[in-house]
């Protein structure tokens, strides 16, 4: 069934709900200032949303906002009884899950080690269906409304297809439709770097203005690009595969099949592979190392191992080259370096900064602020959960027939 476009009043409700979802609880006067609405319009809209049970009030007791003396500041936020959303991230042989209520509060999370790459399309969907269903049952998830799924690789968000992923063994996988049919719920899918970028912007208002490029370094290297806080999409509604930009034709092997990609120098698997081959260390036995293995390499380098220090020096140069490319092609206001790979930023920073300064046009370099944000895998599920909640808010914005 094709949904009718929103009416002007429904559009206003949608804007208000989106502001609360983005900014968190706000008082009516704050909502009016944020959206440029008159007090009368805000009062009318919030009254209807309160009557519908979509919003609830919170008395903060804050009398410092310039309101009438003795009258506390009343903030509005989402009710937590409108259902729940489950966020999922598929990594290399692992699955992360998160359950949130309709107010966006985290209710439960789970980490599962499970081989995925060897599975065919049907097997993979069955495994994910079983995992999500069991998680919902074990956590007592109330009225699950939707599933948000973050996945590495090239993801067509419009058609719900994972065209290619280094952690899955199937190409052109109609993952959203397959899971939706099995679960009986809407399924939204997203590239994991875009999901992390969206979550980071949710936490930091500065990254929701202008253009922000989030370079995620960890299992792989990906990028999410935001314009005014909204994810930028390509022609096929996918994100950026920036990690597979080739820097050196004769460089190391990348998981995509090419050589010399940015990822082949910076990703955990690349650093782990090269570290194991240094000084006659044992050959790599794992395609992707765990956090314990990566922390071991980092600590050994910090202790002064010259070969490992050189490895991180080269990785820092590549990171500087990559950020230079971003600055000179996209001219972002902010560049955020995030992901588990920031664990070694102290080792990467000297050569990173030297490469960035030497390879970037000074006038352009001065325009971009570079931030390093320590971040963990929970941001991946947080990002898709927030997007799924925003999609549900679209339905909440519609006026119910009398």
mmCIF file of C-alpha atoms in Angstrom:
data_model
loop_
_atom_site.group_PDB
_atom_site.id
_atom_site.type_symbol
_atom_site.label_atom_id
_atom_site.label_comp_id
_atom_site.label_asym_id
_atom_site.label_seq_id
_atom_site.Cartn_x
_atom_site.Cartn_y
_atom_site.Cartn_z
ATOM 1 C CA UNK A 1 0.000 0.000 0.000
ATOM 2 C CA UNK A 2 1.346 3.437 -0.955
ATOM 3 C CA UNK A 3 1.182 5.929 1.914
ATOM 4 C CA UNK A 4 -0.250 9.355 1.247
ATOM 5 C CA UNK A 5 2.106 12.338 1.684
ATOM 6 C CA UNK A 6 1.993 14.103 5.027
ATOM 7 C CA UNK A 7 -0.424 16.986 5.426
ATOM 8 C CA UNK A 8 0.966 20.376 6.569
ATOM 9 C CA UNK A 9 -0.043 19.644 10.168
ATOM 10 C CA UNK A 10 1.447 16.158 10.026
ATOM 11 C CA UNK A 11 4.641 17.624 8.586
ATOM 12 C CA UNK A 12 4.814 20.004 11.546
ATOM 13 C CA UNK A 13 4.301 17.095 13.942
ATOM 14 C CA UNK A 14 7.044 15.225 12.138
ATOM 15 C CA UNK A 15 9.467 18.146 12.504
ATOM 16 C CA UNK A 16 8.711 18.428 16.192
ATOM 17 C CA UNK A 17 9.178 14.714 16.825
ATOM 18 C CA UNK A 18 12.402 14.719 14.851
ATOM 19 C CA UNK A 19 13.722 17.619 16.919
ATOM 20 C CA UNK A 20 13.016 15.754 20.152
ATOM 21 C CA UNK A 21 14.571 12.600 18.748
ATOM 22 C CA UNK A 22 17.684 14.527 17.734
ATOM 23 C CA UNK A 23 18.071 16.942 20.629
ATOM 24 C CA UNK A 24 16.530 14.996 23.504
ATOM 25 C CA UNK A 25 13.878 16.310 25.926
ATOM 26 C CA UNK A 26 13.068 20.000 25.457
ATOM 27 C CA UNK A 27 10.672 22.530 26.944
ATOM 28 C CA UNK A 28 8.064 24.116 24.710
ATOM 29 C CA UNK A 29 9.959 27.403 24.542
ATOM 30 C CA UNK A 30 13.098 25.517 23.445
ATOM 31 C CA UNK A 31 11.137 23.648 20.782
ATOM 32 C CA UNK A 32 9.810 26.931 19.429
ATOM 33 C CA UNK A 33 13.286 28.447 19.298
ATOM 34 C CA UNK A 34 14.771 25.359 17.665
ATOM 35 C CA UNK A 35 12.091 25.050 14.981
ATOM 36 C CA UNK A 36 11.231 28.726 14.537
ATOM 37 C CA UNK A 37 7.606 28.117 15.541
ATOM 38 C CA UNK A 38 5.293 30.453 17.417
ATOM 39 C CA UNK A 39 4.339 29.571 21.015
ATOM 40 C CA UNK A 40 0.736 29.020 19.891
ATOM 41 C CA UNK A 41 1.780 26.529 17.187
ATOM 42 C CA UNK A 42 4.050 24.650 19.588
ATOM 43 C CA UNK A 43 1.303 24.485 22.219
ATOM 44 C CA UNK A 44 -1.228 23.143 19.727
ATOM 45 C CA UNK A 45 1.130 20.499 18.368
ATOM 46 C CA UNK A 46 2.426 19.332 21.726
ATOM 47 C CA UNK A 47 -1.101 19.156 23.134
ATOM 48 C CA UNK A 48 -2.184 16.771 20.373
ATOM 49 C CA UNK A 49 0.948 14.626 20.775
ATOM 50 C CA UNK A 50 0.390 14.452 24.530
ATOM 51 C CA UNK A 51 -3.263 13.514 24.006
ATOM 52 C CA UNK A 52 -2.185 10.758 21.605
ATOM 53 C CA UNK A 53 0.173 9.348 24.247
ATOM 54 C CA UNK A 54 3.205 9.887 22.005
ATOM 55 C CA UNK A 55 4.847 12.442 24.294
ATOM 56 C CA UNK A 56 4.979 12.729 28.068
ATOM 57 C CA UNK A 57 6.110 15.553 30.332
ATOM 58 C CA UNK A 58 8.936 15.793 32.799
ATOM 59 C CA UNK A 59 8.990 18.424 35.541
ATOM 60 C CA UNK A 60 12.655 19.383 35.956
ATOM 61 C CA UNK A 61 12.168 21.924 38.731
ATOM 62 C CA UNK A 62 14.535 24.219 36.823
ATOM 63 C CA UNK A 63 13.693 27.852 37.521
ATOM 64 C CA UNK A 64 16.783 29.290 35.876
ATOM 65 C CA UNK A 65 15.430 29.487 32.337
ATOM 66 C CA UNK A 66 13.867 32.920 32.632
ATOM 67 C CA UNK A 67 10.314 31.604 32.998
ATOM 68 C CA UNK A 68 7.769 32.951 35.472
ATOM 69 C CA UNK A 69 9.157 32.789 39.009
ATOM 70 C CA UNK A 70 8.063 29.637 40.796
ATOM 71 C CA UNK A 71 6.931 27.856 37.635
ATOM 72 C CA UNK A 72 9.231 24.906 36.870
ATOM 73 C CA UNK A 73 10.518 24.201 33.403
ATOM 74 C CA UNK A 74 8.528 21.325 31.870
ATOM 75 C CA UNK A 75 10.281 19.256 29.233
ATOM 76 C CA UNK A 76 8.652 16.943 26.723
ATOM 77 C CA UNK A 77 10.027 13.603 25.604
ATOM 78 C CA UNK A 78 8.882 10.369 24.019
ATOM 79 C CA UNK A 79 6.762 7.891 25.934
ATOM 80 C CA UNK A 80 8.549 4.582 26.445
ATOM 81 C CA UNK A 81 5.387 2.523 25.904
ATOM 82 C CA UNK A 82 5.105 2.855 22.110
ATOM 83 C CA UNK A 83 7.014 -0.331 21.344
ATOM 84 C CA UNK A 84 10.690 -1.154 20.964
ATOM 85 C CA UNK A 85 13.383 -1.433 18.294
ATOM 86 C CA UNK A 86 16.250 -3.905 17.925
ATOM 87 C CA UNK A 87 19.580 -2.861 16.421
ATOM 88 C CA UNK A 88 21.947 -5.448 14.918
ATOM 89 C CA UNK A 89 25.520 -5.291 13.608
ATOM 90 C CA UNK A 90 27.093 -8.106 11.627
ATOM 91 C CA UNK A 91 30.865 -8.197 11.872
ATOM 92 C CA UNK A 92 33.370 -10.894 10.967
ATOM 93 C CA UNK A 93 31.875 -13.998 12.605
ATOM 94 C CA UNK A 94 30.151 -11.943 15.275
ATOM 95 C CA UNK A 95 26.830 -10.268 15.901
ATOM 96 C CA UNK A 96 26.052 -7.334 18.205
ATOM 97 C CA UNK A 97 22.469 -6.672 19.312
ATOM 98 C CA UNK A 98 20.783 -3.798 21.151
ATOM 99 C CA UNK A 99 17.219 -3.328 22.388
ATOM 100 C CA UNK A 100 15.801 0.152 22.982
ATOM 101 C CA UNK A 101 12.360 1.384 23.926
ATOM 102 C CA UNK A 102 10.435 4.063 22.056
ATOM 103 C CA UNK A 103 12.032 6.779 24.206
ATOM 104 C CA UNK A 104 15.449 5.665 22.931
ATOM 105 C CA UNK A 105 16.564 4.167 26.244
ATOM 106 C CA UNK A 106 18.857 1.158 26.066
ATOM 107 C CA UNK A 107 17.173 -1.888 27.598
ATOM 108 C CA UNK A 108 19.545 -4.741 26.752
ATOM 109 C CA UNK A 109 22.532 -5.686 24.605
ATOM 110 C CA UNK A 110 24.278 -8.899 23.612
ATOM 111 C CA UNK A 111 27.457 -10.039 21.853
ATOM 112 C CA UNK A 112 27.465 -13.344 19.964
ATOM 113 C CA UNK A 113 30.346 -15.147 18.295
ATOM 114 C CA UNK A 114 28.947 -16.909 15.229
ATOM 115 C CA UNK A 115 30.554 -17.905 11.891
ATOM 116 C CA UNK A 116 28.824 -15.976 9.098
ATOM 117 C CA UNK A 117 31.072 -15.802 6.049
ATOM 118 C CA UNK A 118 30.636 -19.470 5.112
ATOM 119 C CA UNK A 119 26.828 -19.233 5.130
ATOM 120 C CA UNK A 120 24.689 -19.060 2.010
ATOM 121 C CA UNK A 121 21.969 -16.439 1.656
ATOM 122 C CA UNK A 122 19.169 -18.537 3.129
ATOM 123 C CA UNK A 123 21.322 -19.890 5.950
ATOM 124 C CA UNK A 124 22.498 -16.402 6.886
ATOM 125 C CA UNK A 125 18.953 -15.062 7.046
ATOM 126 C CA UNK A 126 17.862 -18.060 9.129
ATOM 127 C CA UNK A 127 20.738 -17.519 11.572
ATOM 128 C CA UNK A 128 20.000 -13.807 11.916
ATOM 129 C CA UNK A 129 16.276 -14.506 12.312
ATOM 130 C CA UNK A 130 16.925 -17.052 15.048
ATOM 131 C CA UNK A 131 19.417 -14.758 16.793
ATOM 132 C CA UNK A 132 17.097 -11.738 16.757
ATOM 133 C CA UNK A 133 14.062 -13.777 17.820
ATOM 134 C CA UNK A 134 15.923 -15.392 20.720
ATOM 135 C CA UNK A 135 17.312 -12.039 21.846
ATOM 136 C CA UNK A 136 13.837 -10.481 21.810
ATOM 137 C CA UNK A 137 12.406 -13.380 23.796
ATOM 138 C CA UNK A 138 15.222 -13.518 26.345
ATOM 139 C CA UNK A 139 15.072 -9.767 26.999
ATOM 140 C CA UNK A 140 11.304 -9.582 27.179
ATOM 141 C CA UNK A 141 11.208 -7.095 24.308
ATOM 142 C CA UNK A 142 7.829 -5.385 24.284
ATOM 143 C CA UNK A 143 6.066 -4.983 20.945
ATOM 144 C CA UNK A 144 9.092 -4.857 18.622
ATOM 145 C CA UNK A 145 8.224 -2.406 15.850
ATOM 146 C CA UNK A 146 11.289 -2.619 13.608
ATOM 147 C CA UNK A 147 14.819 -3.949 13.165
ATOM 148 C CA UNK A 148 17.831 -1.820 12.235
ATOM 149 C CA UNK A 149 20.796 -3.703 10.746
ATOM 150 C CA UNK A 150 24.301 -2.311 10.190
ATOM 151 C CA UNK A 151 26.600 -4.218 7.848
ATOM 152 C CA UNK A 152 30.090 -3.725 6.441
ATOM 153 C CA UNK A 153 30.440 -3.222 2.723
ATOM 154 C CA UNK A 154 28.375 -1.655 -0.029
ATOM 155 C CA UNK A 155 24.763 -1.377 1.140
ATOM 156 C CA UNK A 156 21.865 -0.167 -1.003
ATOM 157 C CA UNK A 157 19.658 1.362 1.694
ATOM 158 C CA UNK A 158 16.736 2.060 -0.645
ATOM 159 C CA UNK A 159 16.275 -1.516 -1.857
ATOM 160 C CA UNK A 160 17.671 -3.159 1.285
ATOM 161 C CA UNK A 161 20.420 -5.027 -0.568
ATOM 162 C CA UNK A 162 23.962 -5.799 0.580
ATOM 163 C CA UNK A 163 25.719 -5.703 -2.780
ATOM 164 C CA UNK A 164 29.064 -6.756 -1.316
ATOM 165 C CA UNK A 165 30.417 -7.259 2.177
ATOM 166 C CA UNK A 166 33.848 -8.537 3.271
ATOM 167 C CA UNK A 167 32.260 -10.348 6.223
ATOM 168 C CA UNK A 168 29.511 -12.134 4.277
ATOM 169 C CA UNK A 169 29.923 -14.772 1.619
ATOM 170 C CA UNK A 170 27.010 -13.737 -0.615
ATOM 171 C CA UNK A 171 26.755 -10.833 -3.062
ATOM 172 C CA UNK A 172 23.611 -8.907 -4.011
ATOM 173 C CA UNK A 173 21.901 -10.173 -0.870
ATOM 174 C CA UNK A 174 18.279 -8.905 -0.419
ATOM 175 C CA UNK A 175 18.798 -8.864 3.322
ATOM 176 C CA UNK A 176 16.089 -6.388 4.346
ATOM 177 C CA UNK A 177 13.305 -8.167 2.440
ATOM 178 C CA UNK A 178 14.458 -11.638 3.518
ATOM 179 C CA UNK A 179 14.628 -10.758 7.204
ATOM 180 C CA UNK A 180 11.404 -8.753 7.091
ATOM 181 C CA UNK A 181 9.545 -11.730 5.643
ATOM 182 C CA UNK A 182 10.917 -14.076 8.303
ATOM 183 C CA UNK A 183 10.458 -11.724 11.252
ATOM 184 C CA UNK A 184 7.234 -10.072 10.182
ATOM 185 C CA UNK A 185 8.745 -6.653 10.956
ATOM 186 C CA UNK A 186 10.124 -3.757 8.892
ATOM 187 C CA UNK A 187 13.899 -4.040 8.496
ATOM 188 C CA UNK A 188 16.149 -1.045 7.794
ATOM 189 C CA UNK A 189 19.740 -1.698 6.717
ATOM 190 C CA UNK A 190 22.715 0.631 6.721
ATOM 191 C CA UNK A 191 26.441 0.624 6.036
ATOM 192 C CA UNK A 192 28.167 0.339 9.405
ATOM 193 C CA UNK A 193 30.430 3.367 8.934
ATOM 194 C CA UNK A 194 27.373 5.483 8.110
ATOM 195 C CA UNK A 195 25.627 4.099 11.193
ATOM 196 C CA UNK A 196 28.562 5.081 13.408
ATOM 197 C CA UNK A 197 28.717 8.541 11.814
ATOM 198 C CA UNK A 198 25.032 9.090 12.502
ATOM 199 C CA UNK A 199 25.409 7.991 16.140
ATOM 200 C CA UNK A 200 28.410 10.254 16.703
ATOM 201 C CA UNK A 201 26.500 13.213 15.250
ATOM 202 C CA UNK A 202 23.579 12.412 17.539
ATOM 203 C CA UNK A 203 25.906 12.699 20.528
ATOM 204 C CA UNK A 204 27.683 15.870 19.370
ATOM 205 C CA UNK A 205 25.597 18.779 18.041
ATOM 206 C CA UNK A 206 28.682 20.380 16.457
ATOM 207 C CA UNK A 207 28.801 17.572 13.895
ATOM 208 C CA UNK A 208 25.194 18.202 12.860
ATOM 209 C CA UNK A 209 26.012 21.492 11.172
ATOM 210 C CA UNK A 210 27.812 21.903 7.874
ATOM 211 C CA UNK A 211 29.582 18.922 6.334
ATOM 212 C CA UNK A 212 31.089 16.184 8.493
ATOM 213 C CA UNK A 213 33.143 13.229 7.239
ATOM 214 C CA UNK A 214 33.474 10.380 9.751
ATOM 215 C CA UNK A 215 36.351 8.037 8.955
ATOM 216 C CA UNK A 216 35.823 4.778 10.831
ATOM 217 C CA UNK A 217 38.919 2.642 11.389
ATOM 218 C CA UNK A 218 38.662 -0.852 12.860
ATOM 219 C CA UNK A 219 37.712 -4.166 11.257
ATOM 220 C CA UNK A 220 37.936 -2.243 7.997
ATOM 221 C CA UNK A 221 38.005 1.408 6.966
ATOM 222 C CA UNK A 222 34.752 3.114 6.044
ATOM 223 C CA UNK A 223 33.322 6.597 5.838
ATOM 224 C CA UNK A 224 29.999 8.175 6.659
ATOM 225 C CA UNK A 225 29.366 11.671 5.271
ATOM 226 C CA UNK A 226 26.778 13.980 6.801
ATOM 227 C CA UNK A 227 25.341 17.251 5.534
ATOM 228 C CA UNK A 228 23.507 19.203 8.228
ATOM 229 C CA UNK A 229 23.350 16.026 10.300
ATOM 230 C CA UNK A 230 21.761 13.889 7.582
ATOM 231 C CA UNK A 231 23.626 11.057 5.867
ATOM 232 C CA UNK A 232 24.616 11.753 2.277
ATOM 233 C CA UNK A 233 23.616 9.010 -0.166
ATOM 234 C CA UNK A 234 25.053 8.100 -3.535
ATOM 235 C CA UNK A 235 23.054 7.546 -6.715
ATOM 236 C CA UNK A 236 22.116 4.032 -5.579
ATOM 237 C CA UNK A 237 21.432 5.156 -2.009
ATOM 238 C CA UNK A 238 24.664 3.650 -0.720
ATOM 239 C CA UNK A 239 27.398 5.122 1.416
ATOM 240 C CA UNK A 240 31.070 5.687 0.653
ATOM 241 C CA UNK A 241 33.587 2.884 0.119
ATOM 242 C CA UNK A 242 36.410 5.268 0.917
ATOM 243 C CA UNK A 243 38.514 2.525 2.494
ATOM 244 C CA UNK A 244 38.899 0.949 -0.951
ATOM 245 C CA UNK A 245 40.414 3.998 -2.601
ATOM 246 C CA UNK A 246 43.767 2.790 -3.951
ATOM 247 C CA UNK A 247 46.809 4.695 -2.733
ATOM 248 C CA UNK A 248 49.594 2.549 -4.143
ATOM 249 C CA UNK A 249 49.264 0.124 -7.032
ATOM 250 C CA UNK A 250 51.845 -2.320 -5.663
ATOM 251 C CA UNK A 251 50.642 -2.094 -2.055
ATOM 252 C CA UNK A 252 49.456 -4.878 0.261
ATOM 253 C CA UNK A 253 46.504 -7.145 -0.454
ATOM 254 C CA UNK A 254 43.047 -5.849 0.465
ATOM 255 C CA UNK A 255 39.945 -7.913 1.255
ATOM 256 C CA UNK A 256 38.166 -6.415 -1.749
ATOM 257 C CA UNK A 257 40.603 -8.227 -4.061
ATOM 258 C CA UNK A 258 42.638 -5.172 -4.993
ATOM 259 C CA UNK A 259 45.993 -3.987 -3.706
ATOM 260 C CA UNK A 260 47.155 -0.821 -2.036
ATOM 261 C CA UNK A 261 43.737 0.299 -0.729
ATOM 262 C CA UNK A 262 43.617 2.608 2.288
ATOM 263 C CA UNK A 263 42.104 -0.257 4.277
ATOM 264 C CA UNK A 264 44.983 -2.602 3.435
ATOM 265 C CA UNK A 265 47.280 -0.401 5.560
ATOM 266 C CA UNK A 266 44.988 0.742 8.363
ATOM 267 C CA UNK A 267 42.411 -1.941 9.174
ATOM 268 C CA UNK A 268 42.930 -4.250 12.137
ATOM 269 C CA UNK A 269 43.362 -7.287 9.919
ATOM 270 C CA UNK A 270 46.084 -5.525 7.904
ATOM 271 C CA UNK A 271 48.062 -4.390 10.957
ATOM 272 C CA UNK A 272 47.673 -7.811 12.569
ATOM 273 C CA UNK A 273 48.761 -9.608 9.391
ATOM 274 C CA UNK A 274 51.844 -7.453 8.949
ATOM 275 C CA UNK A 275 52.752 -7.596 12.646
ATOM 276 C CA UNK A 276 52.727 -11.382 12.581
ATOM 277 C CA UNK A 277 55.057 -11.443 9.598
ATOM 278 C CA UNK A 278 57.621 -9.141 11.207
ATOM 279 C CA UNK A 279 60.805 -10.613 12.716
ATOM 280 C CA UNK A 280 59.798 -14.206 11.963
ATOM 281 C CA UNK A 281 56.669 -14.117 14.071
ATOM 282 C CA UNK A 282 54.191 -16.935 13.342
ATOM 283 C CA UNK A 283 52.185 -16.566 10.145
ATOM 284 C CA UNK A 284 48.646 -15.216 10.658
ATOM 285 C CA UNK A 285 46.082 -17.812 11.633
ATOM 286 C CA UNK A 286 43.058 -15.497 11.849
ATOM 287 C CA UNK A 287 41.627 -13.300 9.118
ATOM 288 C CA UNK A 288 40.416 -10.802 11.688
ATOM 289 C CA UNK A 289 41.975 -10.379 15.141
ATOM 290 C CA UNK A 290 40.080 -9.704 18.339
ATOM 291 C CA UNK A 291 40.530 -6.728 20.635
ATOM 292 C CA UNK A 292 42.942 -8.658 22.857
ATOM 293 C CA UNK A 293 45.254 -9.428 19.937
ATOM 294 C CA UNK A 294 45.212 -5.822 18.713
ATOM 295 C CA UNK A 295 45.859 -4.440 22.176
ATOM 296 C CA UNK A 296 48.844 -6.797 22.450
ATOM 297 C CA UNK A 297 50.384 -5.415 19.247
ATOM 298 C CA UNK A 298 49.753 -1.828 20.349
ATOM 299 C CA UNK A 299 51.314 -2.361 23.767
ATOM 300 C CA UNK A 300 54.342 -4.080 22.249
ATOM 301 C CA UNK A 301 54.842 -1.083 19.963
ATOM 302 C CA UNK A 302 54.487 1.328 22.871
ATOM 303 C CA UNK A 303 57.160 -0.683 24.689
ATOM 304 C CA UNK A 304 59.554 0.275 21.903
ATOM 305 C CA UNK A 305 59.533 -2.606 19.402
ATOM 306 C CA UNK A 306 61.198 -0.849 16.417
ATOM 307 C CA UNK A 307 59.565 -3.013 13.732
ATOM 308 C CA UNK A 308 56.078 -2.445 15.113
ATOM 309 C CA UNK A 309 56.739 1.249 15.601
ATOM 310 C CA UNK A 310 57.653 1.431 11.923
ATOM 311 C CA UNK A 311 54.445 -0.421 11.055
ATOM 312 C CA UNK A 312 52.321 2.150 12.895
ATOM 313 C CA UNK A 313 54.428 4.968 11.432
ATOM 314 C CA UNK A 314 53.504 3.840 7.916
ATOM 315 C CA UNK A 315 49.862 3.393 8.915
ATOM 316 C CA UNK A 316 49.862 6.951 10.273
ATOM 317 C CA UNK A 317 51.205 8.257 6.975
ATOM 318 C CA UNK A 318 48.427 6.488 5.111
ATOM 319 C CA UNK A 319 45.845 7.940 7.502
ATOM 320 C CA UNK A 320 47.278 11.411 6.844
ATOM 321 C CA UNK A 321 47.120 10.829 3.088
ATOM 322 C CA UNK A 322 43.515 9.621 3.405
ATOM 323 C CA UNK A 323 42.391 12.649 5.413
ATOM 324 C CA UNK A 324 44.191 14.913 2.950
ATOM 325 C CA UNK A 325 42.173 13.365 0.114
ATOM 326 C CA UNK A 326 38.966 14.020 2.049
ATOM 327 C CA UNK A 327 39.862 17.654 2.684
ATOM 328 C CA UNK A 328 40.808 18.352 -0.921
ATOM 329 C CA UNK A 329 37.878 16.573 -2.557
ATOM 330 C CA UNK A 330 34.961 17.251 -0.189
ATOM 331 C CA UNK A 331 36.015 20.344 1.795
ATOM 332 C CA UNK A 332 34.270 19.216 4.991
ATOM 333 C CA UNK A 333 33.892 21.435 8.043
ATOM 334 C CA UNK A 334 34.727 18.519 10.322
ATOM 335 C CA UNK A 335 36.634 15.281 9.879
ATOM 336 C CA UNK A 336 36.044 12.749 12.636
ATOM 337 C CA UNK A 337 38.407 9.801 13.032
ATOM 338 C CA UNK A 338 36.543 7.146 14.980
ATOM 339 C CA UNK A 339 36.225 3.406 15.522
ATOM 340 C CA UNK A 340 38.227 0.834 17.497
ATOM 341 C CA UNK A 341 41.360 1.703 15.511
ATOM 342 C CA UNK A 342 41.705 4.927 17.509
ATOM 343 C CA UNK A 343 43.187 2.741 20.273
ATOM 344 C CA UNK A 344 46.582 3.323 18.598
ATOM 345 C CA UNK A 345 46.164 7.007 17.780
ATOM 346 C CA UNK A 346 49.142 7.977 19.954
ATOM 347 C CA UNK A 347 51.334 5.765 17.734
ATOM 348 C CA UNK A 348 49.782 7.022 14.508
ATOM 349 C CA UNK A 349 49.624 10.724 15.342
ATOM 350 C CA UNK A 350 53.216 11.931 14.607
ATOM 351 C CA UNK A 351 53.383 10.530 11.069
ATOM 352 C CA UNK A 352 49.666 11.245 10.521
ATOM 353 C CA UNK A 353 50.074 14.942 11.277
ATOM 354 C CA UNK A 354 53.279 15.205 9.243
ATOM 355 C CA UNK A 355 51.657 13.589 6.188
ATOM 356 C CA UNK A 356 48.496 15.653 6.549
ATOM 357 C CA UNK A 357 50.426 18.915 6.638
ATOM 358 C CA UNK A 358 52.760 18.020 3.771
ATOM 359 C CA UNK A 359 50.068 16.651 1.440
ATOM 360 C CA UNK A 360 47.280 19.210 1.945
ATOM 361 C CA UNK A 361 46.898 22.655 0.417
ATOM 362 C CA UNK A 362 47.360 24.923 3.480
ATOM 363 C CA UNK A 363 44.342 27.107 2.734
ATOM 364 C CA UNK A 364 42.080 24.033 2.595
ATOM 365 C CA UNK A 365 43.682 22.413 5.628
ATOM 366 C CA UNK A 366 42.858 25.519 7.659
ATOM 367 C CA UNK A 367 39.149 25.117 6.878
ATOM 368 C CA UNK A 368 38.754 21.578 8.248
ATOM 369 C CA UNK A 369 38.778 20.695 11.943
ATOM 370 C CA UNK A 370 40.068 17.160 12.600
ATOM 371 C CA UNK A 371 38.678 15.370 15.639
ATOM 372 C CA UNK A 372 39.581 11.992 17.106
ATOM 373 C CA UNK A 373 36.594 10.405 18.852
ATOM 374 C CA UNK A 374 37.152 7.327 20.949
ATOM 375 C CA UNK A 375 34.351 5.011 20.000
ATOM 376 C CA UNK A 376 33.284 1.419 20.455
ATOM 377 C CA UNK A 377 31.140 -1.043 18.559
ATOM 378 C CA UNK A 378 28.020 -0.045 20.498
ATOM 379 C CA UNK A 379 27.832 3.062 18.301
ATOM 380 C CA UNK A 380 27.057 0.837 15.313
ATOM 381 C CA UNK A 381 23.855 -0.534 16.816
ATOM 382 C CA UNK A 382 23.058 2.856 18.333
ATOM 383 C CA UNK A 383 23.194 4.440 14.891
ATOM 384 C CA UNK A 384 20.773 2.025 13.217
ATOM 385 C CA UNK A 385 18.452 2.040 16.220
ATOM 386 C CA UNK A 386 18.149 5.825 16.042
ATOM 387 C CA UNK A 387 17.418 5.676 12.328
ATOM 388 C CA UNK A 388 14.780 2.992 12.864
ATOM 389 C CA UNK A 389 13.132 5.099 15.580
ATOM 390 C CA UNK A 390 13.036 8.091 13.229
ATOM 391 C CA UNK A 391 11.293 5.956 10.606
ATOM 392 C CA UNK A 392 8.703 4.931 13.208
ATOM 393 C CA UNK A 393 8.234 8.585 14.132
ATOM 394 C CA UNK A 394 7.014 9.159 10.578
ATOM 395 C CA UNK A 395 4.042 6.916 11.350
ATOM 396 C CA UNK A 396 3.509 8.596 14.727
ATOM 397 C CA UNK A 397 3.317 11.961 12.988
ATOM 398 C CA UNK A 398 0.267 10.884 10.993
ATOM 399 C CA UNK A 399 -3.082 11.950 12.397
ATOM 400 C CA UNK A 400 -5.305 9.049 13.283
ATOM 401 C CA UNK A 401 -8.685 8.871 11.605
ATOM 402 C CA UNK A 402 -11.540 9.782 13.914
#
